[in-house]
Coordinates of C-alpha atoms in Angstrom, one line a residue:
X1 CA 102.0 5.0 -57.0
X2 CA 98.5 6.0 -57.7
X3 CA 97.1 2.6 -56.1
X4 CA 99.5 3.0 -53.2
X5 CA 98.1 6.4 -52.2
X6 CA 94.3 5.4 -52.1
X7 CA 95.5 2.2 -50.4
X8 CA 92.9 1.3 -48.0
X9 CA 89.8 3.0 -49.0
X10 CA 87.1 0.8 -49.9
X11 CA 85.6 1.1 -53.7
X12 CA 82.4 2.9 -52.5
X13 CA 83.7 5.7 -50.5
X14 CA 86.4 6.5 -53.0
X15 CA 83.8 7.1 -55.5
X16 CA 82.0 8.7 -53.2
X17 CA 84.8 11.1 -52.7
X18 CA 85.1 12.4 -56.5
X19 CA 81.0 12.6 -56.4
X20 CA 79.9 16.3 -57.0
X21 CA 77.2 17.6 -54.7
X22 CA 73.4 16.6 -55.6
X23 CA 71.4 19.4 -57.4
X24 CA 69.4 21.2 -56.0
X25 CA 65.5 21.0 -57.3
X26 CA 63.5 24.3 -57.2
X27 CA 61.7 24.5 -54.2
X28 CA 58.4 24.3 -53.0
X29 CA 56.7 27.3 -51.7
X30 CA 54.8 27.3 -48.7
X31 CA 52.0 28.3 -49.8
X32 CA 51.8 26.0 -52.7
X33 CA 50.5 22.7 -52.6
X34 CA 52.3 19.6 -54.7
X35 CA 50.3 18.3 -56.9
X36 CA 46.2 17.5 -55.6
X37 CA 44.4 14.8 -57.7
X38 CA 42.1 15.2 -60.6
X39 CA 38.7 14.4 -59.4
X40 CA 37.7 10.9 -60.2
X41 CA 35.2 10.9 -63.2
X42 CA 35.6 6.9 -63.6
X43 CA 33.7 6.8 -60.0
X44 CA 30.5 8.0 -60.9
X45 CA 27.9 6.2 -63.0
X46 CA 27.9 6.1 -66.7
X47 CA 25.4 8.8 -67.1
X48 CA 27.3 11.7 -64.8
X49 CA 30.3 10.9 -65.8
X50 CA 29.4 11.3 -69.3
X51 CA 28.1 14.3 -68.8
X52 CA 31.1 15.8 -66.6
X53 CA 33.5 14.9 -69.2
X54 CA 31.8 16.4 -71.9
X55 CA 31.2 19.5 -70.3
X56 CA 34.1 19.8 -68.9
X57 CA 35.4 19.6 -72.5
X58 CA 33.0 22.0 -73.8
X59 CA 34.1 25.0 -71.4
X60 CA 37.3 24.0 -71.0
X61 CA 37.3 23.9 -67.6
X62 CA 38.9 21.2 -65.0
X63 CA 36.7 18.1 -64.4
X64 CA 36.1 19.0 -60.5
X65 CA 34.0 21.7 -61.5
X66 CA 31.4 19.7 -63.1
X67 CA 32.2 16.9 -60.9
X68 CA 31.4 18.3 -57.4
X69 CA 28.7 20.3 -59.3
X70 CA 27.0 16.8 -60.7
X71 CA 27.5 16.0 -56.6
X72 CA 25.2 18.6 -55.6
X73 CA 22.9 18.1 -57.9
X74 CA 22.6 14.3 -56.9
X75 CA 22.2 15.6 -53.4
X76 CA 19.4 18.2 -54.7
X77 CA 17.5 15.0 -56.1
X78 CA 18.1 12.4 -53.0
X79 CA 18.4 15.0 -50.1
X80 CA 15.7 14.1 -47.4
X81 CA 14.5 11.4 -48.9
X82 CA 16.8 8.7 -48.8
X83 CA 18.9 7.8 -45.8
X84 CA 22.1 4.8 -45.5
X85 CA 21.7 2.3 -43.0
X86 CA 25.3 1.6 -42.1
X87 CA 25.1 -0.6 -38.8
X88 CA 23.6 -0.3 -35.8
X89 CA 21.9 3.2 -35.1
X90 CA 24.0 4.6 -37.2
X91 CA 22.1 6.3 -40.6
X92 CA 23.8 9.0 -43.0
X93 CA 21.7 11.2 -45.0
X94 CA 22.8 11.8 -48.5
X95 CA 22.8 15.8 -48.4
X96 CA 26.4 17.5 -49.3
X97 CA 28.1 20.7 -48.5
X98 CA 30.5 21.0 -51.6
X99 CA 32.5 24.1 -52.1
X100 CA 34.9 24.2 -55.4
X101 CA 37.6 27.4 -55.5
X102 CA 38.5 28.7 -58.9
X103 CA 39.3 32.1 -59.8
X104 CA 37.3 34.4 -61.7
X105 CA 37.3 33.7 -65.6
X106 CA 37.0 30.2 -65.4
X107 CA 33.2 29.6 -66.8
X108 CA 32.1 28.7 -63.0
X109 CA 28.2 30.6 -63.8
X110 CA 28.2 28.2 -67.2
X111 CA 29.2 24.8 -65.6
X112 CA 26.5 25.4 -63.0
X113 CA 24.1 25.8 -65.7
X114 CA 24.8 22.7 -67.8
X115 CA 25.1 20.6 -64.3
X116 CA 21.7 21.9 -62.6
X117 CA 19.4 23.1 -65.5
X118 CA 17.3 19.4 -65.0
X119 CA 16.8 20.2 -61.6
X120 CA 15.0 23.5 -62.2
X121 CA 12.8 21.6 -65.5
X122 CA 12.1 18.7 -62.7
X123 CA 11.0 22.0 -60.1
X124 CA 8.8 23.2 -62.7
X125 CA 7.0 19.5 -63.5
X126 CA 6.3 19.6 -60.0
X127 CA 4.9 23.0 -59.8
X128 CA 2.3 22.0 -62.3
X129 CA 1.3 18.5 -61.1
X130 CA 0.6 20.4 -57.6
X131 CA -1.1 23.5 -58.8
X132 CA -4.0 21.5 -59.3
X133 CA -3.9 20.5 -55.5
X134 CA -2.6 23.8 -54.3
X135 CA -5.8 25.8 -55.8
X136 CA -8.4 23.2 -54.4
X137 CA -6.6 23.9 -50.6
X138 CA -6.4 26.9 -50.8
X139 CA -10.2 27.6 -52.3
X140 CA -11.2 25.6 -49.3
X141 CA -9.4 27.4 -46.6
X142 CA -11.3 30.2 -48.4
X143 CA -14.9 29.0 -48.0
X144 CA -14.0 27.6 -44.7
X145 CA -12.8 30.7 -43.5
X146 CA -16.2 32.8 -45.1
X147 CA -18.3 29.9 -43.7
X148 CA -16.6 30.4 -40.1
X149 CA -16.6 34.6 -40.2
X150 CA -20.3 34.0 -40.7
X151 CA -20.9 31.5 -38.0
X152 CA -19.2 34.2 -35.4
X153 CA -21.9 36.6 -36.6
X154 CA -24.8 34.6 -36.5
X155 CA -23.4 33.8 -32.9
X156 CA -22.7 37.3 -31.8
X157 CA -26.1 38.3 -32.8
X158 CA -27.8 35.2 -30.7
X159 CA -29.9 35.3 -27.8
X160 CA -30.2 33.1 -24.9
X161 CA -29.6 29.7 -25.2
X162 CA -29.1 29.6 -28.7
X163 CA -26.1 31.3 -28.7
X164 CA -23.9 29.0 -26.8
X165 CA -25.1 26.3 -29.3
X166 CA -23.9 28.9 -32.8
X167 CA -20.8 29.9 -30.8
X168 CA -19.9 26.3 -30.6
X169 CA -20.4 25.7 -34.3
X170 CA -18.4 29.1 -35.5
X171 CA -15.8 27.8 -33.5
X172 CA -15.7 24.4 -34.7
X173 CA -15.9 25.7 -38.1
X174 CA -12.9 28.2 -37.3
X175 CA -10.5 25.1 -36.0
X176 CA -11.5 23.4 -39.4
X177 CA -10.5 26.2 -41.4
X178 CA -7.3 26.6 -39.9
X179 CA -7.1 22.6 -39.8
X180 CA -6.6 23.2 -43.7
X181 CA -3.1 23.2 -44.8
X182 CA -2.3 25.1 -48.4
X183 CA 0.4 23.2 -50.0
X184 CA 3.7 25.4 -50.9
X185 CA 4.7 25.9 -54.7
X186 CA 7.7 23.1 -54.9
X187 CA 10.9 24.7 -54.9
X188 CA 13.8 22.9 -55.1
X189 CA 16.7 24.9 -55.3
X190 CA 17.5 29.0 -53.3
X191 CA 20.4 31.0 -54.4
X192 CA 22.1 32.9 -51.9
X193 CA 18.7 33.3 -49.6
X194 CA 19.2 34.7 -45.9
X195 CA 19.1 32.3 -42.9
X196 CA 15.8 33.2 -42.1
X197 CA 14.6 33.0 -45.7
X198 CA 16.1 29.1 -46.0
X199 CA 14.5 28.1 -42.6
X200 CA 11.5 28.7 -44.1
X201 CA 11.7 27.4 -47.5
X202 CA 12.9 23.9 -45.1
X203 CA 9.8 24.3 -43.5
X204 CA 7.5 24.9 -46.2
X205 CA 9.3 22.4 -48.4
X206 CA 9.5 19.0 -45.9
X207 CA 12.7 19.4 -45.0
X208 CA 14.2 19.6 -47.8
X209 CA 16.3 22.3 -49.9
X210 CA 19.3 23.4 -52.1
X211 CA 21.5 26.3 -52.1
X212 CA 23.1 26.8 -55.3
X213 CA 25.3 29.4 -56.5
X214 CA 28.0 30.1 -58.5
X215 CA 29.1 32.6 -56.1
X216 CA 30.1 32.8 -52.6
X217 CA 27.8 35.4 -51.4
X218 CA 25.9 33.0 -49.6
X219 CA 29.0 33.1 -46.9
X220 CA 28.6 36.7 -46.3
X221 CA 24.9 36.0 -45.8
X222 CA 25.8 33.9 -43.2
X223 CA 28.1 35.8 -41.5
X224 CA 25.8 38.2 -41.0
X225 CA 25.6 41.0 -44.1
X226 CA 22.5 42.4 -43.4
X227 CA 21.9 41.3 -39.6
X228 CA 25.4 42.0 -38.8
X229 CA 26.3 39.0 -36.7
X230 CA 26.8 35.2 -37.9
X231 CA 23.5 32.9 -37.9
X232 CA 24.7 29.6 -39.2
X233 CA 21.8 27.6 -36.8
X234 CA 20.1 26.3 -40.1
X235 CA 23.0 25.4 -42.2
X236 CA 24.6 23.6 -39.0
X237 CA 21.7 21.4 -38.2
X238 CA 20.6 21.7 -42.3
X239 CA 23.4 19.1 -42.8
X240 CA 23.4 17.2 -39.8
X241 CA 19.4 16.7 -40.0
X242 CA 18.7 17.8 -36.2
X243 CA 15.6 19.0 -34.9
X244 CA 15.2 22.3 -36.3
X245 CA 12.4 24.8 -34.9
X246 CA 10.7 27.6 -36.8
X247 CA 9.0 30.3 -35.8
X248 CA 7.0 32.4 -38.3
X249 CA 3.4 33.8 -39.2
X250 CA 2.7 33.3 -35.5
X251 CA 3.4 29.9 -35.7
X252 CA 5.5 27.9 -34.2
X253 CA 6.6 24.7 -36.8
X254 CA 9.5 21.9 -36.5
X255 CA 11.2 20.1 -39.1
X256 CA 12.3 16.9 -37.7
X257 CA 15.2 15.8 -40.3
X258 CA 16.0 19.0 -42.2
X259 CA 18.0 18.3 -45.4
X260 CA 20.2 21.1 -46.9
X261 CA 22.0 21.2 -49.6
X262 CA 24.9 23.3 -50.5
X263 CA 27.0 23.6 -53.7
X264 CA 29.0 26.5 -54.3
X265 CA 31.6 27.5 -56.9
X266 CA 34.4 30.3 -55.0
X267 CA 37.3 32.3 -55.8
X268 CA 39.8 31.1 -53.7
X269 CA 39.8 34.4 -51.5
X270 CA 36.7 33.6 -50.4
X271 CA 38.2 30.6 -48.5
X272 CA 40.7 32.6 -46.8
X273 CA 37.8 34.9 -45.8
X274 CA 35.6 32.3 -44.0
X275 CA 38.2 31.4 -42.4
X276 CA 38.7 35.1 -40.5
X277 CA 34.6 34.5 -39.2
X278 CA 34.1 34.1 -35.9
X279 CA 32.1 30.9 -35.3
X280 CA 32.4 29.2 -38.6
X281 CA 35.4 26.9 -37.9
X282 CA 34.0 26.5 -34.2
X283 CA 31.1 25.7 -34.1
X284 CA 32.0 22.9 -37.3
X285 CA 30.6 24.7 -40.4
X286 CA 33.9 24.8 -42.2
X287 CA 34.0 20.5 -41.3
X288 CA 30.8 20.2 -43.3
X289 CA 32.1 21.6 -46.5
X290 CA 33.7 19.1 -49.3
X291 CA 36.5 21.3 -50.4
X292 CA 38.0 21.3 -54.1
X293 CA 41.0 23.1 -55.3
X294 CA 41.2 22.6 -58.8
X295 CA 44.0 23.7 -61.2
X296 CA 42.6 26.6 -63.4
X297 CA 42.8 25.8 -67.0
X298 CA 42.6 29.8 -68.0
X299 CA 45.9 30.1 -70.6
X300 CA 45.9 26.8 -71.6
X301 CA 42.7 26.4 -72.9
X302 CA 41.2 25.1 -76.3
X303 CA 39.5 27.9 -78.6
X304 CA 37.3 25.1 -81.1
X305 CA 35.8 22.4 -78.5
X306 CA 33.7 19.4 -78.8
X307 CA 30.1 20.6 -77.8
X308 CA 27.9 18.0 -74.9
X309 CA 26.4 15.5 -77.4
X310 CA 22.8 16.0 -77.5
X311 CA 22.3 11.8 -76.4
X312 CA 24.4 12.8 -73.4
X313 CA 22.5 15.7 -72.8
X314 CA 19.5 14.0 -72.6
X315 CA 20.2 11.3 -71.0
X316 CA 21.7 13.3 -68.0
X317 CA 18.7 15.8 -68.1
X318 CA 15.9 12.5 -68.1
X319 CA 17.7 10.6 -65.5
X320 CA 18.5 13.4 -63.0
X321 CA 15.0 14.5 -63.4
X322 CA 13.5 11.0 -63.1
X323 CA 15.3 10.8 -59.6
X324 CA 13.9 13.9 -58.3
X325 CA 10.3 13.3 -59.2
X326 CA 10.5 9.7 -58.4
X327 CA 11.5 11.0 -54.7
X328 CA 9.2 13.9 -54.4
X329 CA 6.2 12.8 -52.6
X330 CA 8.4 10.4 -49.8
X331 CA 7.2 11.3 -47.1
X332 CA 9.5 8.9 -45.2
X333 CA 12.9 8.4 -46.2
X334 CA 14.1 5.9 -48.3
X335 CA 16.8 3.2 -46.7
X336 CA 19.2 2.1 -48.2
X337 CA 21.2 -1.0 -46.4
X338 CA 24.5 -2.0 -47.1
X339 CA 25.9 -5.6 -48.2
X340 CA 28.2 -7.1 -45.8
X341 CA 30.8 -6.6 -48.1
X342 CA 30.5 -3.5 -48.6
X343 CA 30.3 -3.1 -44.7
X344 CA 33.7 -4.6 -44.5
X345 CA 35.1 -2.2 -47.4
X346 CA 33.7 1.1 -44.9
X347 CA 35.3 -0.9 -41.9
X348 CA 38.5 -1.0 -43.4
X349 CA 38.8 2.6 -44.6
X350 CA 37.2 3.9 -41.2
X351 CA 40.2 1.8 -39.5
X352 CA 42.4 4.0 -42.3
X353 CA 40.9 6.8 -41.2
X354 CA 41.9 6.8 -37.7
X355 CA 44.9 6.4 -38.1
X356 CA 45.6 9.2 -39.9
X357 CA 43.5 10.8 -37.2
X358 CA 46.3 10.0 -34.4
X359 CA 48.8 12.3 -33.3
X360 CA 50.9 13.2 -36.1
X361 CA 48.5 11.5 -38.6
X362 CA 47.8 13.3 -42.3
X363 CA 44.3 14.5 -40.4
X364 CA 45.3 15.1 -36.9
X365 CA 45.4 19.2 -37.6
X366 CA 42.0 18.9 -39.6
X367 CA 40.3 16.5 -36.9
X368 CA 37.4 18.4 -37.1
X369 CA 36.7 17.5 -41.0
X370 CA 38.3 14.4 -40.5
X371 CA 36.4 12.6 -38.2
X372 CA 33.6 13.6 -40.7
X373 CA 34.8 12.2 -43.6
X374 CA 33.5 8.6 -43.7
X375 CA 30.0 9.7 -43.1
X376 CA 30.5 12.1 -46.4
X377 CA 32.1 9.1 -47.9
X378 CA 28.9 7.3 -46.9
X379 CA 26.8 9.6 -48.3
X380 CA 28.2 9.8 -51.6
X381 CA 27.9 5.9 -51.6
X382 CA 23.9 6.3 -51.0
X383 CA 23.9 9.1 -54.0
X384 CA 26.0 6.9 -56.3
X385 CA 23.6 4.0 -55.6
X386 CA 20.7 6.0 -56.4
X387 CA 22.3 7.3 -59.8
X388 CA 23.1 3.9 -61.0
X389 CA 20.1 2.0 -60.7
X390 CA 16.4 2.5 -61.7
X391 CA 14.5 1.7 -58.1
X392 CA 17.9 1.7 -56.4
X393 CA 15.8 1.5 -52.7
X394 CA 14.9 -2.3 -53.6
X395 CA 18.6 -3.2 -53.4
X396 CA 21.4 -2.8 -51.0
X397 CA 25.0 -0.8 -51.6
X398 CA 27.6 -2.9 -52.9
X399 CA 31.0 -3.1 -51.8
X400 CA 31.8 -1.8 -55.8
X401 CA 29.9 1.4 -54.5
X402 CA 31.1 1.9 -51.5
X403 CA 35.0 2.1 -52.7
X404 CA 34.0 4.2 -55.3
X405 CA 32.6 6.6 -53.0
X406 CA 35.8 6.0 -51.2
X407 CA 38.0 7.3 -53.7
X408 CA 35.8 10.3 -54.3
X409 CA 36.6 10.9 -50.0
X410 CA 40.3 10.5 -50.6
X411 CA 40.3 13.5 -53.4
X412 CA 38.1 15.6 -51.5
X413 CA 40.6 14.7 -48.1
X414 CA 43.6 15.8 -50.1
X415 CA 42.1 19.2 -51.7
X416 CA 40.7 19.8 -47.8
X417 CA 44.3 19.6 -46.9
X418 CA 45.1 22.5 -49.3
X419 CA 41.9 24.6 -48.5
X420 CA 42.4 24.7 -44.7
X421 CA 46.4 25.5 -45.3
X422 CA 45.0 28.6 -47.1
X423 CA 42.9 29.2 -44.0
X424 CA 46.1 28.9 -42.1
X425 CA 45.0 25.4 -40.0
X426 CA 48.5 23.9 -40.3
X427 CA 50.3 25.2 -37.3
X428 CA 53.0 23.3 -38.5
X429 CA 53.3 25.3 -41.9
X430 CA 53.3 28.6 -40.2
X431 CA 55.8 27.3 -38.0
X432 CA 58.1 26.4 -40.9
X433 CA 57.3 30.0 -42.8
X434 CA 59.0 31.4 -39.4
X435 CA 62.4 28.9 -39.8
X436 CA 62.3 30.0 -43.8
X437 CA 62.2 33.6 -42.8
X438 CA 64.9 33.2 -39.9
X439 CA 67.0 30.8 -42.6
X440 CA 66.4 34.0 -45.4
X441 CA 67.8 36.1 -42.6
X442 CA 70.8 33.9 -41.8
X443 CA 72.0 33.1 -45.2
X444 CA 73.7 30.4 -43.8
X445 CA 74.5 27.4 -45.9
X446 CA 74.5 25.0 -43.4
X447 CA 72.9 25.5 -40.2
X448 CA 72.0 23.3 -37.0
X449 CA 69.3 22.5 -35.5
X450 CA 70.4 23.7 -32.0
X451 CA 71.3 26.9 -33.8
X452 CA 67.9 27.4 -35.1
X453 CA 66.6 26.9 -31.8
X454 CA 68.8 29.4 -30.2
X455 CA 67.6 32.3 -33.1
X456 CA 63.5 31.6 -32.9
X457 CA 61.1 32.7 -30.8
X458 CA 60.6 31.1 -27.6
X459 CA 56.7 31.7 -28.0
X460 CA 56.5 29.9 -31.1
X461 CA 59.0 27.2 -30.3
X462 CA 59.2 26.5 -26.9
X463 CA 60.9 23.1 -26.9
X464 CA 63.4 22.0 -29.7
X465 CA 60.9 18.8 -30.7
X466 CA 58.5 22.1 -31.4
X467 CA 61.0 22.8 -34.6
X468 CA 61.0 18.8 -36.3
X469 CA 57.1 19.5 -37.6
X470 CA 58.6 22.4 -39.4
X471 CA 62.0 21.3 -40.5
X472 CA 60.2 18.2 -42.0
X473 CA 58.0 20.6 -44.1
X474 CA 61.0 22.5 -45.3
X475 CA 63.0 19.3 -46.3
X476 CA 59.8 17.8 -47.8
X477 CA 59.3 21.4 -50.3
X478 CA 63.1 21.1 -50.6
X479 CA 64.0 24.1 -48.8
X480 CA 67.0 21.9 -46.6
X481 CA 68.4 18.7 -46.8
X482 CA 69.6 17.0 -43.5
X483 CA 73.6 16.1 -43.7
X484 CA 74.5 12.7 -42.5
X485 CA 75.1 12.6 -38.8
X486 CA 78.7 11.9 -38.3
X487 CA 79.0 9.3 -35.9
X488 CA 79.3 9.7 -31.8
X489 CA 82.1 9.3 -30.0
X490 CA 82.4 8.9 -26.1
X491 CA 80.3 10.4 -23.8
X492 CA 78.0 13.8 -23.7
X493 CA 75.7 14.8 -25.7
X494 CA 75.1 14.2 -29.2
X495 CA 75.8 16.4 -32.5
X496 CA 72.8 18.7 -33.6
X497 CA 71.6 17.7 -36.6
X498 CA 72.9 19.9 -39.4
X499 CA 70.8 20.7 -42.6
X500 CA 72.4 22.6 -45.8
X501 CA 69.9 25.3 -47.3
X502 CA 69.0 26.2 -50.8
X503 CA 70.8 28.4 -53.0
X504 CA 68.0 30.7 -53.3
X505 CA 68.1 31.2 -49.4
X506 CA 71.9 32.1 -49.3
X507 CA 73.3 33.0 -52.9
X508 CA 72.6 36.4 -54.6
X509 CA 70.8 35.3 -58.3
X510 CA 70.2 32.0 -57.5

């Protein structure tokens, strides 16, 4: 009897039958992101990576911290003085904007410390090996100076025909005083300096300079704290090395290839802040920032830790101050060519890159950062190069290097992702925070697509195709599930698609 009643139904859709409803996993929210990748320690060289990990230990802090910070710090050493030669006219410097957001508590000031402390031993070795220099310049300009004052008097005092011959002299002696330039005390690194303030440390330092904080003040700097409107000129063309023009002491100076430097440790906040400026996003200084968003290890962390060893320590410390000395007196850059390997290895991720660029792509919201992220990825190539071998400008970037540096772009694409959600760059999420809201409202359990349609706003949804961005977002944070379409019969027009909804959105307690 029992075979005779289920007569006809094939095996699979009479278990099918008697199958309970999948569970539902807890969703996603909105505002969260999945889960972003650790940053990739294994891709630097021995000696950073070393010291990352052992730091990172130490404080008990996540590995991006140190990581991006030891990326900064490369760029601090190698920043206008070394340039890639990818192919035809096309050159990258090796200068970074890296921001990392953690929130307070989380040993940011301490990380910094252990991550930059060679670069500010290496500015003082400088300091002395140029004071000697600096004193002789500048006692010259002083007896010049004297020496030309007098000539003027003697002049002034003249008669006849012998004056024009003394005023000639006191004022070649007056173009040969100011003819003498006084060298600028090396400086390295700023923290938190005004505009106006960095323009001229470019200028008095070749071109070249880092800003690093712990904090994000330096975004309120540049937004325009204390002059009250944004003046990003220096940090725009800082990172892009354009002609940059400066004005001051009544003289008018240009720094051909500027190199900036930027590596900053945030509370999260501050992101969402920068975002709010008027300017920053366009006129492209938020698409010159590397972006981390690491997982905060405050709660989970170790009390009794394994200090840095001292060998790694030192060994950081002597090679990170080796680099910067060894580059301190280039006047011109050093270039660093690629293998034609690893010119096919950038080929083939640029070619990646695109197409995540296209319409619909991962980075078509972000296009902005995204069409800049090989040339980072390029630039962390011609940093790892440098950090990896003694001399590293007698020898060309491998292929190794170059997909090394790739991976390093991939983590910083993903955590950009998550920073400019926070900023609210995703259209498509806010789109889909309007369905949730409207599906909260509702607490329908199963609800069509045309029905949606019908309850949103026309100005934020003007066509239904305006609602699959978002309705893909909510079934990938598993907020609905689509039904299976039941299958069309005759003429007209087909079925809406249907999706069930979460518990939480319809059932009181769930």
């Amino acid at each position: 009897m029992f075979d005779r009643a289920f007569d006809g139904f094939p095996p699979d859709d009479l278990l099918a039958a008697f199958d309970p409803p999948p569970v539902w996993d807890e969703p996603v929210p909105l505002g969260a992101v999945r889960m972003l990748p650790e940053f990739p320690v294994d891709a630097l060289p021995g000696w950073v990576a070393d010291m990352v990990a052992a730091v990172a230990e130490e404080t008990q802090t996540p590995a991006d911290l140190a990581g991006c910070t030891a990326l900064a710090a490369l760029s601090t050493a190698a920043g206008g003085r070394a340039v890639v030669d990818v192919r035809g006219g096309w050159r990258e410097p090796v200068n970074l904007y890296v921001a990392v957001a953690l929130p307070p508590a989380n040993r940011k000031s301490a990380v910094f410390a252990r991550m930059t402390g060679p670069l500010l031993k290496a500015e003082q070795v400088m300091d002395e090996n140029a004071i000697g220099a600096i004193v002789e310049a500048e006692t010259t300009a002083r007896l010049a100076k004297a020496a030309a004052e007098r000539a003027a008097q003697k002049a002034a005092g003249a008669d006849g025909g012998k004056r024009d011959e003394l005023t000639a002299e006191a004022v070649a002696l007056a173009q040969a005083a100011e003819s003498i330039a006084v060298p600028a005390r090396p400086q390295l690194v700023a923290d938190d300096a005004t505009p106006e303030a960095v323009t001229s440390l470019l200028a008095e330092q070749r071109g070249r300079l880092a800003v690093l904080s712990a904090e994000g003040g330096i975004f309120d700097i540049i937004a325009g704290r204390y002059s009250g409107t944004p003046n990003m000129e220096v940090f725009l063309k800082g990172h892009a090395g354009d002609l940059l023009k400066v004005n001051r002491q009544g003289r008018r100076e240009y720094i051909e290839h500027p190199a900036l430097t930027m590596g900053l440790a945030v509370q999260p906040a501050v992101l969402e802040d920068i975002a709010r400026v008027k300017g920053f996003e366009g006129r492209g200084l938020l698409a010159r920032f590397l972006y981390s968003l690491p997982v905060s290890l405050v709660g989970r962390r170790k009390i009794l830790t394994d200090p840095v060893p001292e060998q790694v320590a030192d060994t950081y410390a002597q090679r990170l101050g080796a680099l910067v000395l060894a580059l301190a007196d280039w006047t011109d850059p050093a270039v660093l060519p690629l293998t034609p390997d690893a010119n096919a290895a950038l080929v083939e991720r640029q070619e990646h890159t695109e197409r995540r660029l296209a319409d619909g792509g991962l980075l078509a919201h972000v296009r902005n950062w995204g069409g800049k992220v090989d040339g980072a990825s390029v630039r962390i190539a011609g940093l790892l190069h440098l950090a990896a071998h003694e001399q590293a400008w007698t020898r060309p970037i491998d292929a190794d290097t170059v997909r090394a540096a790739g991976r390093i772009g991939d983590y910083f694409t993903h955590h950009a992702l998550a920073v400019f959600d926070l900023m609210g760059a995703d259209p498509a999420r806010d789109r889909a925070r309007s369905v949730l809201d409207h599906l909260r409202h509702r607490k329908a359990t199963v609800v069509s697509k045309r029905d949606l349609f019908t309850g949103l706003s026309r100005a934020e949804f003007p066509t239904t195709a305006d609602l699959d961005p978002a309705l893909a977002l909510l079934e990938d944070h598993g907020w609905i599930r689509a039904e299976p379409g039941p299958e069309r019969r005759g003429r007209g027009r087909p079925p809406s698609p249907r999706y069930e909804t979460h518990p939480s959105l319809h059932t009181p307690g769930a």
